């Protein structure tokens, strides 16, 4: 017997060591992920640079750059260091710095320094930032920062300064574990002290032996009370949740973060690439239909929100156009979009999507040309779908480029705000122009009509109508607008000059935007229903971001945006108390830098909010790492993924809502199996304690307690992790960080159930001695004085107290009552009539398996001897069921009170640190 106990204890030690090893492995993986995030940053550093050394330009490794070096950059170059512009070698220089600022469109750079106070990266138009990419133009700049002294370097430093914090569940489990340890220690000491009077009983053979005997009982009580399997079951439950979330396209990289989602109160969401597609797309077209009965302007809508050449064109009534290229204005818009363009659109088979090379607005025009299609084919545009994706990417654009030979190009310049290209087509020279509407329209003297293709002079009325439509596109709808025009040039002309850009014929006006994802609006509504606040955080300008927020429903609950929408500069200028109020009402923060995002997360955490941060860019990485749970997009940068806790494989913001529901369900299941294990262990404690207080023989042997702990606790507790979510899981408000995993009312329920489990076990033990047909039917006083049996005359043999039947009945009552108690834990408050046992077949199977194992040790002789048990009669089984089943009735009554009075609540107040870190501290 002792050998078996030693083996069992050794088995428990192995399990504990395995858990510790798993936790250590998780820690190592977490640290590795953090280091990987820093390594991924290197992918955004340029490898080479064109540097002025010894009086001439040469190509050198970017790592050799030092402040003061003169570097030349051009289209496609990755900026090798932070640099200040000193010379412009082309009409303009545009840089895509979305990875740093989150801006959806490229930024035009110039030589003049900014005059803005507290300038953010977006305001520094004369600075080229390391890691960003030149998309148009050529220039020279002087190096002002390398390595850690660059904007990208500050992101790295910010990630290094971020310490991983324990999740809310881990904190509360630690608190509960400390509390439980103190209670158990107190009870063990109390049991030992209560039995001091029994130390000298003859049965023990002396005072010291008696003290040691009751010390063993106290230790057995501690073994019974401590839920050794809790860490393993928690880990198992989180792992099960991770597997379910993977099916929802939410890939969990940090196991504890699964539960953190369930108590998320605020989602700080990046706009570009998260709420929007980060792909500029033409959504509106405006042309002049005719002027026979006064100016008649027609608007067309364009579907499709990505760079994929998939989408349709609709008239102002919403009817789809079958052959858009048959309309003169749309046909010439397609021509101009394809020819007056220096970008490329291609299909990447490895990533399975369409990618841009060059300016995003120009790529949007190329995609528009593909959606318009080609003229003269009845099978258009369906015939285009027969092409491979690689051919389809730019089929129509290539068609126009083959039809029109480019002769000369006038690049875009800041003063003209337009670009022109001269093309030759069948002995005819045509100039196509595109640019800012105010520049193009002012140079137009004629206009192309969409109804018949005629060209008519433009008058003041028509010019005013076009200006009105432009203002509507750019103002109310916050679209980025471009006007397109053409001009028939003299035969044989081979060059263009700025003087040629006059007397143009207006073709049309296009409005484009970085479109919101279609599924985001419903996800926003779900978040609000679940009591989760969404704050949109972006580097874009305020008006563009507010327009997107209106489209996705982030502002649906607001009448006025004042006090809900801020730029980072406006927010920093607020006094501390007003910042506190602003944090509680904020729905949008614009013109932010990476440091602002991290600062916002910290400030919300100081207000006891549980913050989830979503993002996809390098600029999001520090905030993703600092947040309670960082959520990266699957198509985002490797840096963002490495810094995150979870990755959305489908880039779908709506997946977050499903993940939150799963996180809440996991937390509820965690509470349920904690409740099951603790209430069962309390029952074991009560059993031992009551037996010691009453002075009756030991109800359970230590080996029997170990068996109950190892088998009956583990299997059902693990199966509880498969409980289905409650139907109203996303209708409840998020739980507070301060909310204990075991509340006062819930712990009272533990005690009631545990007390019944323990008393039922003792009752089964006493029943066999007093009432059982196969028992001795002793008076109760004889049972209490069992230890003096050898010293006095009795009508029964003293060996009756060594019979294995009473402890077998007690042990079986404990096992069966715990199985019924497992059914109680299908839901915290819902009745078994609402959530029946078969709703969790894993739990039913675990209960059946547990009972089969228990029956095995009762009726197989070698095992029954090892565990000091014996076979039971049908009558004994009936009594066991009578004693066990009432635990369900008791818990149903407690659930009824919980549903109707919400139990007993204990509220604790925590001091709030509301003010944001001051700018001076942040800059240190």
Coordinates of C-alpha atoms in Angstrom, one line a residue, residues 372-728:
X372 CA -14.6 49.9 -67.7
X373 CA -13.4 47.3 -70.1
X374 CA -12.9 47.6 -73.9
X375 CA -15.2 48.8 -76.6
X376 CA -16.5 47.0 -79.6
X377 CA -16.9 43.5 -78.1
X378 CA -20.4 42.2 -77.2
X379 CA -18.8 39.7 -74.8
X380 CA -17.3 42.5 -72.7
X381 CA -16.7 42.5 -69.8
X382 CA -17.5 38.8 -69.1
X383 CA -14.8 37.7 -71.6
X384 CA -12.1 39.2 -69.4
X385 CA -13.0 36.7 -66.7
X386 CA -11.7 33.9 -69.0
X387 CA -8.2 35.2 -68.6
X388 CA -5.7 34.0 -66.0
X389 CA -5.3 36.4 -63.0
X390 CA -1.8 37.3 -64.2
X391 CA -3.1 38.3 -67.7
X392 CA -6.2 39.9 -66.2
X393 CA -4.3 42.3 -63.9
X394 CA -3.6 44.9 -66.7
X395 CA -5.2 43.4 -69.9
X396 CA -7.2 46.6 -70.7
X397 CA -4.3 48.9 -69.7
X398 CA -2.0 47.0 -72.1
X399 CA -4.5 47.2 -74.8
X400 CA -4.6 51.1 -74.6
X401 CA -0.8 51.2 -74.3
X402 CA -0.5 49.2 -77.5
X403 CA -3.1 51.4 -79.3
X404 CA -1.5 54.7 -78.2
X405 CA 2.3 55.1 -78.4
X406 CA 3.6 57.5 -75.7
X407 CA 5.7 60.2 -77.2
X408 CA 6.4 62.7 -74.4
X409 CA 5.6 63.2 -70.7
X410 CA 5.2 66.3 -68.6
X411 CA 5.6 65.2 -65.0
X412 CA 3.5 66.3 -62.1
X413 CA 4.7 69.5 -60.4
X414 CA 3.5 71.3 -57.3
X415 CA 2.8 74.6 -59.1
X416 CA 0.8 73.0 -61.9
X417 CA -0.8 70.2 -59.9
X418 CA -1.2 68.1 -63.0
X419 CA 0.5 65.6 -65.3
X420 CA 0.2 65.3 -69.1
X421 CA 1.3 62.7 -71.6
X422 CA 1.5 63.0 -75.5
X423 CA 0.4 59.9 -77.4
X424 CA 0.3 59.0 -81.1
X425 CA -2.6 57.0 -82.5
X426 CA -3.2 56.4 -86.2
X427 CA -1.5 59.5 -87.5
X428 CA -3.2 61.6 -84.7
X429 CA -1.5 63.2 -81.7
X430 CA -3.5 63.4 -78.5
X431 CA -2.5 64.8 -75.1
X432 CA -4.1 63.3 -72.0
X433 CA -4.0 65.2 -68.7
X434 CA -4.9 64.4 -65.1
X435 CA -4.6 66.4 -62.0
X436 CA -6.2 68.4 -59.3
X437 CA -9.8 69.4 -60.4
X438 CA -9.2 73.1 -59.7
X439 CA -6.1 73.1 -62.0
X440 CA -7.7 71.0 -64.8
X441 CA -11.1 72.6 -64.9
X442 CA -9.6 76.1 -65.1
X443 CA -7.6 75.1 -68.2
X444 CA -10.6 73.5 -70.0
X445 CA -12.5 75.4 -72.7
X446 CA -14.5 72.5 -74.0
X447 CA -16.3 69.5 -72.5
X448 CA -17.1 66.0 -73.8
X449 CA -20.7 65.0 -73.6
X450 CA -21.5 61.4 -72.5
X451 CA -24.8 61.0 -74.4
X452 CA -23.4 61.4 -78.0
X453 CA -19.6 62.0 -77.7
X454 CA -19.9 65.6 -78.9
X455 CA -17.6 68.4 -77.8
X456 CA -19.1 71.7 -76.7
X457 CA -17.7 74.9 -75.3
X458 CA -17.8 75.2 -71.5
X459 CA -19.6 78.2 -70.0
X460 CA -19.7 79.7 -66.5
X461 CA -22.9 77.8 -65.5
X462 CA -21.3 74.5 -66.4
X463 CA -18.0 75.4 -64.7
X464 CA -19.9 76.3 -61.5
X465 CA -21.8 72.9 -61.7
X466 CA -18.5 71.0 -62.0
X467 CA -17.0 73.0 -59.1
X468 CA -20.1 72.1 -57.0
X469 CA -19.8 68.4 -57.7
X470 CA -16.1 68.6 -56.9
X471 CA -16.8 70.3 -53.6
X472 CA -19.4 67.7 -52.8
X473 CA -17.0 64.8 -53.5
X474 CA -14.1 66.3 -51.6
X475 CA -16.1 67.9 -48.8
X476 CA -19.1 65.9 -47.8
X477 CA -17.8 62.5 -49.0
X478 CA -14.1 63.2 -48.3
X479 CA -13.0 61.6 -51.6
X480 CA -9.7 62.3 -53.2
X481 CA -10.6 63.8 -56.5
X482 CA -8.8 63.9 -59.9
X483 CA -10.0 65.5 -63.1
X484 CA -9.2 64.0 -66.5
X485 CA -9.0 65.9 -69.8
X486 CA -7.6 65.6 -73.4
X487 CA -6.5 67.8 -76.2
X488 CA -6.0 67.1 -80.0
X489 CA -2.5 68.2 -80.8
X490 CA -1.0 69.3 -84.1
X491 CA 0.1 66.5 -86.4
X492 CA 3.7 65.4 -85.9
X493 CA 4.3 67.1 -82.6
X494 CA 6.9 65.2 -80.6
X495 CA 7.3 67.2 -77.4
X496 CA 5.2 68.9 -74.8
X497 CA 5.6 72.2 -73.0
X498 CA 3.7 73.8 -70.1
X499 CA 2.1 76.1 -72.7
X500 CA 0.4 73.2 -74.3
X501 CA -1.7 72.5 -71.1
X502 CA -4.5 74.9 -72.1
X503 CA -7.7 74.8 -74.1
X504 CA -8.3 71.3 -72.8
X505 CA -11.5 69.2 -73.2
X506 CA -12.9 68.1 -69.9
X507 CA -13.6 64.3 -69.8
X508 CA -14.7 63.6 -66.2
X509 CA -14.1 63.8 -62.5
X510 CA -13.2 60.7 -60.4
X511 CA -13.4 60.4 -56.7
X512 CA -11.4 57.7 -54.8
X513 CA -10.9 56.6 -51.3
X514 CA -9.4 53.9 -49.1
X515 CA -12.7 52.1 -48.8
X516 CA -14.0 50.6 -45.5
X517 CA -14.2 46.8 -45.3
X518 CA -17.8 45.7 -45.9
X519 CA -18.1 43.6 -42.8
X520 CA -16.9 46.2 -40.4
X521 CA -20.2 48.0 -39.8
X522 CA -21.9 44.9 -38.4
X523 CA -18.9 44.2 -36.3
X524 CA -19.1 47.7 -34.8
X525 CA -22.7 47.1 -33.8
X526 CA -21.8 43.8 -32.2
X527 CA -19.0 45.5 -30.2
X528 CA -21.4 48.2 -28.9
X529 CA -24.0 45.5 -28.0
X530 CA -21.3 43.7 -26.0
X531 CA -20.4 46.9 -24.1
X532 CA -17.0 47.2 -25.9
X533 CA -16.0 50.7 -26.9
X534 CA -14.1 51.1 -30.2
X535 CA -11.6 54.0 -30.6
X536 CA -10.3 54.5 -34.1
X537 CA -6.6 55.5 -34.1
X538 CA -5.0 56.7 -37.3
X539 CA -2.2 58.8 -38.8
X540 CA -4.6 60.1 -41.4
X541 CA -6.1 63.6 -41.4
X542 CA -9.2 64.3 -39.3
X543 CA -11.8 64.8 -42.1
X544 CA -10.9 61.7 -43.9
X545 CA -10.9 59.6 -40.8
X546 CA -14.3 61.1 -39.7
X547 CA -15.8 60.1 -43.0
X548 CA -14.6 56.5 -42.7
X549 CA -16.0 56.4 -39.1
X550 CA -19.4 57.6 -40.4
X551 CA -19.3 54.8 -43.0
X552 CA -18.5 52.0 -40.6
X553 CA -20.9 53.1 -37.9
X554 CA -18.4 54.2 -35.3
X555 CA -20.3 57.5 -35.0
X556 CA -23.8 56.1 -35.1
X557 CA -24.4 56.7 -31.4
X558 CA -23.2 60.3 -31.6
X559 CA -25.1 63.4 -32.4
X560 CA -22.1 65.7 -32.4
X561 CA -18.5 64.8 -32.9
X562 CA -17.1 67.5 -30.6
X563 CA -15.5 65.9 -27.6
X564 CA -15.4 62.5 -29.4
X565 CA -12.9 63.2 -32.2
X566 CA -9.4 64.7 -31.6
X567 CA -6.1 65.0 -33.3
X568 CA -3.1 64.0 -31.3
X569 CA -2.0 67.6 -30.9
X570 CA -5.5 68.7 -29.8
X571 CA -5.5 66.0 -27.2
X572 CA -2.1 66.8 -25.8
X573 CA -3.0 70.4 -25.3
X574 CA -6.0 69.5 -23.0
X575 CA -5.5 69.8 -19.2
X576 CA -5.1 66.6 -17.3
X577 CA -8.7 66.5 -16.0
X578 CA -10.1 67.2 -19.5
X579 CA -7.9 64.4 -20.9
X580 CA -9.5 62.1 -18.4
X581 CA -12.9 63.0 -19.7
X582 CA -11.8 62.8 -23.3
X583 CA -10.5 59.3 -22.8
X584 CA -13.8 58.1 -21.5
X585 CA -15.7 59.6 -24.5
X586 CA -13.2 59.4 -27.3
X587 CA -14.1 57.6 -30.5
X588 CA -11.4 58.9 -32.9
X589 CA -7.8 60.0 -32.6
X590 CA -6.1 61.2 -35.7
X591 CA -2.6 62.5 -36.9
X592 CA -0.9 60.1 -34.4
X593 CA 2.6 58.8 -34.3
X594 CA 3.6 55.4 -32.9
X595 CA 4.4 57.0 -29.5
X596 CA 0.9 58.4 -29.4
X597 CA -0.6 54.9 -29.9
X598 CA 1.4 53.4 -27.1
X599 CA 0.7 56.4 -24.8
X600 CA -3.1 56.0 -25.5
X601 CA -2.9 52.3 -24.5
X602 CA -1.1 53.1 -21.3
X603 CA -3.5 55.8 -20.4
X604 CA -6.5 53.6 -20.9
X605 CA -4.9 50.8 -18.9
X606 CA -4.3 53.3 -16.0
X607 CA -8.1 53.8 -16.0
X608 CA -8.5 50.0 -15.4
X609 CA -9.5 49.4 -19.0
X610 CA -8.6 46.1 -20.7
X611 CA -7.3 47.2 -24.1
X612 CA -7.1 45.4 -27.3
X613 CA -5.1 47.1 -30.1
X614 CA -5.4 46.2 -33.7
X615 CA -3.0 47.1 -36.5
X616 CA -1.0 45.9 -39.4
X617 CA 1.9 48.3 -39.8
X618 CA 5.4 48.7 -38.3
X619 CA 4.1 51.9 -36.6
X620 CA 1.5 49.8 -34.7
X621 CA 4.1 47.4 -33.2
X622 CA 4.9 49.2 -30.0
X623 CA 1.2 49.6 -29.1
X624 CA 0.4 46.0 -30.1
X625 CA 3.1 44.8 -27.7
X626 CA 2.0 47.2 -24.9
X627 CA -1.8 46.4 -25.2
X628 CA -3.4 43.7 -23.0
X629 CA -3.9 41.9 -26.3
X630 CA -2.3 42.9 -29.6
X631 CA -4.2 41.9 -32.7
X632 CA -2.4 42.0 -36.1
X633 CA -3.8 41.6 -39.5
X634 CA -2.8 38.5 -41.5
X635 CA -1.8 40.6 -44.5
X636 CA 0.1 43.1 -42.2
X637 CA 3.8 43.5 -41.7
X638 CA 5.9 40.7 -40.1
X639 CA 6.8 43.2 -37.4
X640 CA 3.2 43.7 -36.4
X641 CA 2.5 40.0 -36.3
X642 CA 5.6 39.2 -34.2
X643 CA 4.6 41.9 -31.7
X644 CA 1.0 40.7 -31.4
X645 CA -0.8 38.1 -29.3
X646 CA -3.2 37.1 -32.1
X647 CA -3.3 37.3 -35.9
X648 CA -6.5 37.6 -37.9
X649 CA -5.9 35.3 -40.9
X650 CA -8.7 36.8 -42.9
X651 CA -8.0 40.5 -42.0
X652 CA -11.6 40.7 -40.9
X653 CA -12.4 43.1 -38.1
X654 CA -15.6 41.1 -37.5
X655 CA -13.4 38.1 -36.5
X656 CA -12.5 40.0 -33.4
X657 CA -16.1 40.0 -32.3
X658 CA -16.3 36.2 -32.7
X659 CA -13.0 35.9 -30.9
X660 CA -14.3 38.0 -28.0
X661 CA -17.3 35.8 -27.7
X662 CA -15.0 32.8 -27.6
X663 CA -12.8 34.5 -25.0
X664 CA -15.9 35.1 -22.8
X665 CA -17.0 31.5 -23.2
X666 CA -13.5 30.3 -22.2
X667 CA -13.6 32.5 -19.1
X668 CA -17.0 31.2 -18.1
X669 CA -15.8 27.6 -18.6
X670 CA -12.7 28.4 -16.5
X671 CA -14.9 29.7 -13.7
X672 CA -17.1 26.5 -14.0
X673 CA -14.3 24.0 -13.7
X674 CA -12.7 26.1 -10.9
X675 CA -16.1 26.0 -9.2
X676 CA -16.3 22.2 -9.7
X677 CA -12.8 21.5 -8.4
X678 CA -13.0 23.8 -5.5
X679 CA -16.5 22.8 -4.3
X680 CA -15.4 19.1 -4.7
X681 CA -12.2 19.7 -2.7
X682 CA -14.1 21.7 -0.1
X683 CA -16.3 18.5 0.3
X684 CA -13.2 16.5 0.9
X685 CA -12.0 19.0 3.5
X686 CA -15.4 19.0 5.2
X687 CA -15.4 15.2 5.2
X688 CA -12.1 14.9 7.0
X689 CA -12.7 17.9 9.3
X690 CA -16.2 16.6 10.4
X691 CA -14.8 13.1 11.0
X692 CA -12.1 14.5 13.2
X693 CA -14.4 16.8 15.1
X694 CA -17.0 14.0 15.7
X695 CA -14.3 11.6 16.8
X696 CA -15.3 8.8 14.4
X697 CA -12.9 6.6 12.4
X698 CA -11.1 8.1 9.4
X699 CA -13.7 8.1 6.6
X700 CA -11.2 7.9 3.8
X701 CA -7.7 6.6 3.5
X702 CA -5.0 8.8 2.1
X703 CA -4.7 6.6 -1.0
X704 CA -8.5 6.9 -1.6
X705 CA -8.2 10.7 -1.4
X706 CA -5.4 10.7 -4.0
X707 CA -7.5 8.5 -6.3
X708 CA -10.5 10.9 -6.1
X709 CA -8.2 13.8 -6.8
X710 CA -6.4 12.3 -9.7
X711 CA -9.3 10.6 -11.5
X712 CA -12.7 12.1 -10.5
X713 CA -11.4 15.7 -10.5
X714 CA -9.3 15.7 -13.7
X715 CA -11.6 14.1 -16.3
X716 CA -14.9 16.0 -15.7
X717 CA -13.0 19.3 -15.0
X718 CA -11.3 19.1 -18.4
X719 CA -14.5 18.2 -20.1
X720 CA -16.2 21.3 -18.7
X721 CA -13.9 23.2 -21.0
X722 CA -16.1 22.0 -23.9
X723 CA -19.2 23.7 -22.5
X724 CA -21.1 25.6 -25.2
X725 CA -21.3 29.4 -24.7
X726 CA -24.4 30.8 -23.1
X727 CA -26.8 32.3 -25.7
X728 CA -26.4 35.8 -24.1

